[in-house]
Amino acid sequence: MSNKIAVIYGSVRKGRKGIGAAKYIVKKLNERAAEGVLIDPIEYKLPLLEKMYKSYGEGEAPKVLQDLHEIFTESDGFILVSAEYNHSIPPALSNLIDHFQAEFFFKPSGIVTYSAGSFGGVRATHQLRSITGELGMPSIPAMLPIPKVQDVFNEDGSLNDDAYERRTHRFLDEFDWYVEALKTQRQKGTQY
């Protein structure tokens, strides 16, 4: 059975350039026989967090929360694709993640960051590592920073810089290892 991986994208800004990177990651996952599912906050419009999914009674959660709960519960891992806003993560990404908790437990995460400049969004990684650890979806050691994202990807996810083929391959090889390792352990049972 193939692994299901939720690729969670974090920007809702007009003219956003990182959507091409998120679509590229989904494409690369699908080429590896995984089921990559793009979670775009423009498509999954969530209210600002007032009530987490777990706080709703059976059948009471808004449809968008129920849909995301099902995707996240069925996922074997998560790849977070984030811009860097003021040395941090975009509010839409934080809001999307913060609506959920147990759906993430004992599943790995991979971090892809990007920026229009030369740092590739790496400062957002520090915050993401703290968040993913707290939510029980520890991030793998490798990360995939993408400087000058506007020059690397087109909006449809096609690649303009072949160097990212090799970088992405290495990143996803490590991610796959963690997905399989944690999946094997989850099948043995967890404490939750």
PDB file of C-alpha atoms in Angstrom:
ATOM      1  CA  MET A   1       0.000   0.000   0.000  1.00  0.00           C
ATOM      2  CA  SER A   2       1.358   3.440  -0.895  1.00  0.00           C
ATOM      3  CA  ASN A   3       1.928   6.103   1.709  1.00  0.00           C
ATOM      4  CA  LYS A   4      -0.335   9.125   1.845  1.00  0.00           C
ATOM      5  CA  ILE A   5       1.543  12.374   2.398  1.00  0.00           C
ATOM      6  CA  ALA A   6      -0.173  15.696   3.066  1.00  0.00           C
ATOM      7  CA  VAL A   7       1.808  18.595   1.587  1.00  0.00           C
ATOM      8  CA  ILE A   8       0.703  21.588   3.645  1.00  0.00           C
ATOM      9  CA  TYR A   9       1.320  24.919   1.936  1.00  0.00           C
ATOM     10  CA  GLY A  10       1.223  28.085   3.996  1.00  0.00           C
ATOM     11  CA  SER A  11       0.745  31.240   1.938  1.00  0.00           C
ATOM     12  CA  VAL A  12      -2.387  33.079   0.840  1.00  0.00           C
ATOM     13  CA  ARG A  13      -0.666  36.219  -0.464  1.00  0.00           C
ATOM     14  CA  LYS A  14      -1.508  37.507  -3.916  1.00  0.00           C
ATOM     15  CA  GLY A  15       1.195  36.634  -6.413  1.00  0.00           C
ATOM     16  CA  ARG A  16       2.567  33.893  -4.159  1.00  0.00           C
ATOM     17  CA  LYS A  17       5.545  32.104  -5.695  1.00  0.00           C
ATOM     18  CA  GLY A  18       5.900  29.130  -3.357  1.00  0.00           C
ATOM     19  CA  ILE A  19       2.815  27.355  -4.704  1.00  0.00           C
ATOM     20  CA  GLY A  20       5.016  26.088  -7.550  1.00  0.00           C
ATOM     21  CA  ALA A  21       7.351  24.463  -4.998  1.00  0.00           C
ATOM     22  CA  ALA A  22       4.410  22.813  -3.210  1.00  0.00           C
ATOM     23  CA  LYS A  23       3.034  21.442  -6.491  1.00  0.00           C
ATOM     24  CA  TYR A  24       6.505  20.194  -7.418  1.00  0.00           C
ATOM     25  CA  ILE A  25       6.794  18.282  -4.125  1.00  0.00           C
ATOM     26  CA  VAL A  26       3.370  16.670  -4.708  1.00  0.00           C
ATOM     27  CA  LYS A  27       4.489  15.655  -8.206  1.00  0.00           C
ATOM     28  CA  LYS A  28       7.741  14.148  -6.872  1.00  0.00           C
ATOM     29  CA  LEU A  29       5.860  12.201  -4.185  1.00  0.00           C
ATOM     30  CA  ASN A  30       3.447  10.819  -6.768  1.00  0.00           C
ATOM     31  CA  GLU A  31       6.388   9.743  -8.942  1.00  0.00           C
ATOM     32  CA  ARG A  32       7.590   7.708  -5.949  1.00  0.00           C
ATOM     33  CA  ALA A  33       4.231   5.883  -5.798  1.00  0.00           C
ATOM     34  CA  ALA A  34       3.129   7.847  -2.747  1.00  0.00           C
ATOM     35  CA  GLU A  35      -0.178   9.676  -2.700  1.00  0.00           C
ATOM     36  CA  GLY A  36       0.730  13.340  -2.371  1.00  0.00           C
ATOM     37  CA  VAL A  37      -2.197  15.551  -1.349  1.00  0.00           C
ATOM     38  CA  LEU A  38      -1.832  19.340  -1.583  1.00  0.00           C
ATOM     39  CA  ILE A  39      -3.390  21.260   1.282  1.00  0.00           C
ATOM     40  CA  ASP A  40      -3.658  24.873   0.122  1.00  0.00           C
ATOM     41  CA  PRO A  41      -5.179  27.361   2.597  1.00  0.00           C
ATOM     42  CA  ILE A  42      -6.810  29.189  -0.313  1.00  0.00           C
ATOM     43  CA  GLU A  43      -8.744  26.010  -1.112  1.00  0.00           C
ATOM     44  CA  TYR A  44      -9.363  25.013   2.519  1.00  0.00           C
ATOM     45  CA  LYS A  45     -10.619  28.275   3.946  1.00  0.00           C
ATOM     46  CA  LEU A  46     -10.431  28.011   7.720  1.00  0.00           C
ATOM     47  CA  PRO A  47     -11.678  30.593  10.184  1.00  0.00           C
ATOM     48  CA  LEU A  48      -9.182  32.048  12.629  1.00  0.00           C
ATOM     49  CA  LEU A  49      -8.729  29.500  15.369  1.00  0.00           C
ATOM     50  CA  GLU A  50     -11.450  29.753  17.977  1.00  0.00           C
ATOM     51  CA  LYS A  51     -12.086  26.050  18.457  1.00  0.00           C
ATOM     52  CA  MET A  52      -9.896  23.072  17.574  1.00  0.00           C
ATOM     53  CA  TYR A  53     -11.352  20.135  15.646  1.00  0.00           C
ATOM     54  CA  LYS A  54     -11.175  17.921  18.741  1.00  0.00           C
ATOM     55  CA  SER A  55     -13.434  20.341  20.654  1.00  0.00           C
ATOM     56  CA  TYR A  56     -16.431  19.677  18.406  1.00  0.00           C
ATOM     57  CA  GLY A  57     -18.921  16.937  19.170  1.00  0.00           C
ATOM     58  CA  GLU A  58     -19.458  14.023  16.784  1.00  0.00           C
ATOM     59  CA  GLY A  59     -20.684  15.400  13.435  1.00  0.00           C
ATOM     60  CA  GLU A  60     -20.631  19.043  14.604  1.00  0.00           C
ATOM     61  CA  ALA A  61     -17.364  20.251  13.058  1.00  0.00           C
ATOM     62  CA  PRO A  62     -17.578  22.466   9.970  1.00  0.00           C
ATOM     63  CA  LYS A  63     -17.127  20.502   6.735  1.00  0.00           C
ATOM     64  CA  VAL A  64     -13.705  22.019   5.996  1.00  0.00           C
ATOM     65  CA  LEU A  65     -12.410  20.859   9.386  1.00  0.00           C
ATOM     66  CA  GLN A  66     -13.929  17.407   8.944  1.00  0.00           C
ATOM     67  CA  ASP A  67     -12.355  17.071   5.487  1.00  0.00           C
ATOM     68  CA  LEU A  68      -8.917  18.076   6.767  1.00  0.00           C
ATOM     69  CA  HIS A  69      -9.257  15.817   9.821  1.00  0.00           C
ATOM     70  CA  GLU A  70      -9.867  12.854   7.522  1.00  0.00           C
ATOM     71  CA  ILE A  71      -6.934  13.711   5.237  1.00  0.00           C
ATOM     72  CA  PHE A  72      -4.552  14.240   8.163  1.00  0.00           C
ATOM     73  CA  THR A  73      -5.707  11.105  10.000  1.00  0.00           C
ATOM     74  CA  GLU A  74      -5.145   8.997   6.875  1.00  0.00           C
ATOM     75  CA  SER A  75      -1.747  10.587   6.176  1.00  0.00           C
ATOM     76  CA  ASP A  76       1.485   8.760   6.967  1.00  0.00           C
ATOM     77  CA  GLY A  77       3.554  11.947   7.022  1.00  0.00           C
ATOM     78  CA  PHE A  78       3.503  15.659   6.309  1.00  0.00           C
ATOM     79  CA  ILE A  79       5.627  18.027   4.269  1.00  0.00           C
ATOM     80  CA  LEU A  80       5.289  21.669   5.263  1.00  0.00           C
ATOM     81  CA  VAL A  81       6.070  24.183   2.522  1.00  0.00           C
ATOM     82  CA  SER A  82       6.576  27.580   4.090  1.00  0.00           C
ATOM     83  CA  ALA A  83       7.623  31.075   3.202  1.00  0.00           C
ATOM     84  CA  GLU A  84       9.428  33.176   5.757  1.00  0.00           C
ATOM     85  CA  TYR A  85       7.471  36.168   7.028  1.00  0.00           C
ATOM     86  CA  ASN A  86       9.413  38.386   9.458  1.00  0.00           C
ATOM     87  CA  HIS A  87      11.739  35.486  10.403  1.00  0.00           C
ATOM     88  CA  SER A  88       8.680  33.351  11.122  1.00  0.00           C
ATOM     89  CA  ILE A  89       6.009  31.305   9.355  1.00  0.00           C
ATOM     90  CA  PRO A  90       2.954  32.667   7.554  1.00  0.00           C
ATOM     91  CA  PRO A  91      -0.151  33.122   9.715  1.00  0.00           C
ATOM     92  CA  ALA A  92      -2.226  30.953   7.355  1.00  0.00           C
ATOM     93  CA  LEU A  93       0.122  28.002   7.947  1.00  0.00           C
ATOM     94  CA  SER A  94       0.047  28.413  11.709  1.00  0.00           C
ATOM     95  CA  ASN A  95      -3.734  28.733  11.702  1.00  0.00           C
ATOM     96  CA  LEU A  96      -4.174  25.625   9.558  1.00  0.00           C
ATOM     97  CA  ILE A  97      -1.895  23.471  11.719  1.00  0.00           C
ATOM     98  CA  ASP A  98      -3.237  24.790  15.029  1.00  0.00           C
ATOM     99  CA  HIS A  99      -6.761  23.492  14.331  1.00  0.00           C
ATOM    100  CA  PHE A 100      -5.511  19.906  14.767  1.00  0.00           C
ATOM    101  CA  GLN A 101      -3.415  17.837  17.124  1.00  0.00           C
ATOM    102  CA  ALA A 102      -3.827  14.040  17.468  1.00  0.00           C
ATOM    103  CA  GLU A 103      -4.004  13.700  13.677  1.00  0.00           C
ATOM    104  CA  PHE A 104      -0.251  14.439  13.603  1.00  0.00           C
ATOM    105  CA  PHE A 105       0.940  12.092  16.364  1.00  0.00           C
ATOM    106  CA  PHE A 106       3.788   9.671  15.582  1.00  0.00           C
ATOM    107  CA  LYS A 107       4.076  10.795  11.951  1.00  0.00           C
ATOM    108  CA  PRO A 108       7.166  12.504  10.504  1.00  0.00           C
ATOM    109  CA  SER A 109       7.296  15.886   8.891  1.00  0.00           C
ATOM    110  CA  GLY A 110       9.630  17.333   6.304  1.00  0.00           C
ATOM    111  CA  ILE A 111      10.276  21.061   6.012  1.00  0.00           C
ATOM    112  CA  VAL A 112      10.588  22.922   2.718  1.00  0.00           C
ATOM    113  CA  THR A 113      11.152  26.663   3.010  1.00  0.00           C
ATOM    114  CA  TYR A 114      11.531  29.340   0.389  1.00  0.00           C
ATOM    115  CA  SER A 115      12.071  33.040  -0.111  1.00  0.00           C
ATOM    116  CA  ALA A 116      12.510  35.572  -2.886  1.00  0.00           C
ATOM    117  CA  GLY A 117      15.957  36.345  -1.498  1.00  0.00           C
ATOM    118  CA  SER A 118      19.098  34.322  -0.929  1.00  0.00           C
ATOM    119  CA  PHE A 119      18.348  32.701   2.466  1.00  0.00           C
ATOM    120  CA  GLY A 120      15.606  30.365   1.246  1.00  0.00           C
ATOM    121  CA  GLY A 121      13.357  30.917   4.246  1.00  0.00           C
ATOM    122  CA  VAL A 122      15.618  28.982   6.613  1.00  0.00           C
ATOM    123  CA  ARG A 123      14.802  31.168   9.612  1.00  0.00           C
ATOM    124  CA  ALA A 124      11.214  29.887   9.490  1.00  0.00           C
ATOM    125  CA  THR A 125      12.591  26.375   9.967  1.00  0.00           C
ATOM    126  CA  HIS A 126      13.415  27.040  13.623  1.00  0.00           C
ATOM    127  CA  GLN A 127       9.803  27.848  14.435  1.00  0.00           C
ATOM    128  CA  LEU A 128       8.506  24.938  12.352  1.00  0.00           C
ATOM    129  CA  ARG A 129      10.775  22.453  14.133  1.00  0.00           C
ATOM    130  CA  SER A 130       9.394  23.614  17.494  1.00  0.00           C
ATOM    131  CA  ILE A 131       5.790  23.382  16.302  1.00  0.00           C
ATOM    132  CA  THR A 132       6.143  19.978  14.648  1.00  0.00           C
ATOM    133  CA  GLY A 133       7.897  18.544  17.702  1.00  0.00           C
ATOM    134  CA  GLU A 134       5.168  19.838  20.002  1.00  0.00           C
ATOM    135  CA  LEU A 135       2.486  18.318  17.765  1.00  0.00           C
ATOM    136  CA  GLY A 136       4.138  14.892  17.769  1.00  0.00           C
ATOM    137  CA  MET A 137       5.192  14.998  14.117  1.00  0.00           C
ATOM    138  CA  PRO A 138       8.936  15.475  14.482  1.00  0.00           C
ATOM    139  CA  SER A 139      10.728  16.984  11.530  1.00  0.00           C
ATOM    140  CA  ILE A 140      13.399  14.964   9.795  1.00  0.00           C
ATOM    141  CA  PRO A 141      16.980  16.309  10.083  1.00  0.00           C
ATOM    142  CA  ALA A 142      17.217  17.277   6.393  1.00  0.00           C
ATOM    143  CA  MET A 143      15.395  20.281   5.041  1.00  0.00           C
ATOM    144  CA  LEU A 144      14.932  21.710   1.583  1.00  0.00           C
ATOM    145  CA  PRO A 145      15.505  25.491   1.448  1.00  0.00           C
ATOM    146  CA  ILE A 146      14.746  27.230  -1.844  1.00  0.00           C
ATOM    147  CA  PRO A 147      16.314  30.675  -2.353  1.00  0.00           C
ATOM    148  CA  LYS A 148      14.945  32.871  -5.153  1.00  0.00           C
ATOM    149  CA  VAL A 149      11.917  30.628  -5.528  1.00  0.00           C
ATOM    150  CA  GLN A 150      10.550  32.817  -8.321  1.00  0.00           C
ATOM    151  CA  ASP A 151      13.466  31.690 -10.505  1.00  0.00           C
ATOM    152  CA  VAL A 152      13.297  27.984  -9.572  1.00  0.00           C
ATOM    153  CA  PHE A 153       9.641  27.031 -10.092  1.00  0.00           C
ATOM    154  CA  ASN A 154       6.738  28.031 -12.261  1.00  0.00           C
ATOM    155  CA  GLU A 155       3.280  28.293 -10.694  1.00  0.00           C
ATOM    156  CA  ASP A 156       2.288  24.893 -12.133  1.00  0.00           C
ATOM    157  CA  GLY A 157       5.188  23.201 -10.331  1.00  0.00           C
ATOM    158  CA  SER A 158       7.483  22.827 -13.322  1.00  0.00           C
ATOM    159  CA  LEU A 159      11.167  23.239 -12.582  1.00  0.00           C
ATOM    160  CA  ASN A 160      13.535  25.854 -14.018  1.00  0.00           C
ATOM    161  CA  ASP A 161      16.670  24.734 -12.135  1.00  0.00           C
ATOM    162  CA  ASP A 162      17.717  21.103 -12.560  1.00  0.00           C
ATOM    163  CA  ALA A 163      19.837  21.182  -9.381  1.00  0.00           C
ATOM    164  CA  TYR A 164      16.600  20.813  -7.411  1.00  0.00           C
ATOM    165  CA  GLU A 165      15.990  17.360  -8.886  1.00  0.00           C
ATOM    166  CA  ARG A 166      19.000  15.989  -6.993  1.00  0.00           C
ATOM    167  CA  ARG A 167      18.316  18.016  -3.820  1.00  0.00           C
ATOM    168  CA  THR A 168      14.680  16.961  -3.736  1.00  0.00           C
ATOM    169  CA  HIS A 169      15.594  13.330  -4.342  1.00  0.00           C
ATOM    170  CA  ARG A 170      17.947  13.296  -1.320  1.00  0.00           C
ATOM    171  CA  PHE A 171      15.396  15.101   0.859  1.00  0.00           C
ATOM    172  CA  LEU A 172      12.585  12.700  -0.077  1.00  0.00           C
ATOM    173  CA  ASP A 173      14.821   9.640   0.368  1.00  0.00           C
ATOM    174  CA  GLU A 174      15.374  10.638   3.991  1.00  0.00           C
ATOM    175  CA  PHE A 175      11.714  11.546   4.459  1.00  0.00           C
ATOM    176  CA  ASP A 176      10.635   8.143   3.065  1.00  0.00           C
ATOM    177  CA  TRP A 177      12.898   6.374   5.568  1.00  0.00           C
ATOM    178  CA  TYR A 178      11.228   8.173   8.484  1.00  0.00           C
ATOM    179  CA  VAL A 179       7.739   7.568   7.066  1.00  0.00           C
ATOM    180  CA  GLU A 180       8.404   3.822   6.883  1.00  0.00           C
ATOM    181  CA  ALA A 181      10.088   3.674  10.301  1.00  0.00           C
ATOM    182  CA  LEU A 182       7.311   5.501  12.129  1.00  0.00           C
ATOM    183  CA  LYS A 183       4.592   3.666  10.200  1.00  0.00           C
ATOM    184  CA  THR A 184       6.095   0.342  11.303  1.00  0.00           C
ATOM    185  CA  GLN A 185       6.167   1.495  14.905  1.00  0.00           C
ATOM    186  CA  ARG A 186       2.590   2.877  14.790  1.00  0.00           C
ATOM    187  CA  GLN A 187       1.405  -0.540  13.608  1.00  0.00           C
ATOM    188  CA  LYS A 188       2.845  -1.993  16.827  1.00  0.00           C
ATOM    189  CA  GLY A 189       0.732   0.468  18.822  1.00  0.00           C
ATOM    190  CA  THR A 190       1.238   3.824  20.489  1.00  0.00           C
ATOM    191  CA  GLN A 191       0.632   5.150  23.968  1.00  0.00           C
ATOM    192  CA  TYR A 192      -2.224   7.401  22.839  1.00  0.00           C
TER     193      TYR A 192
END
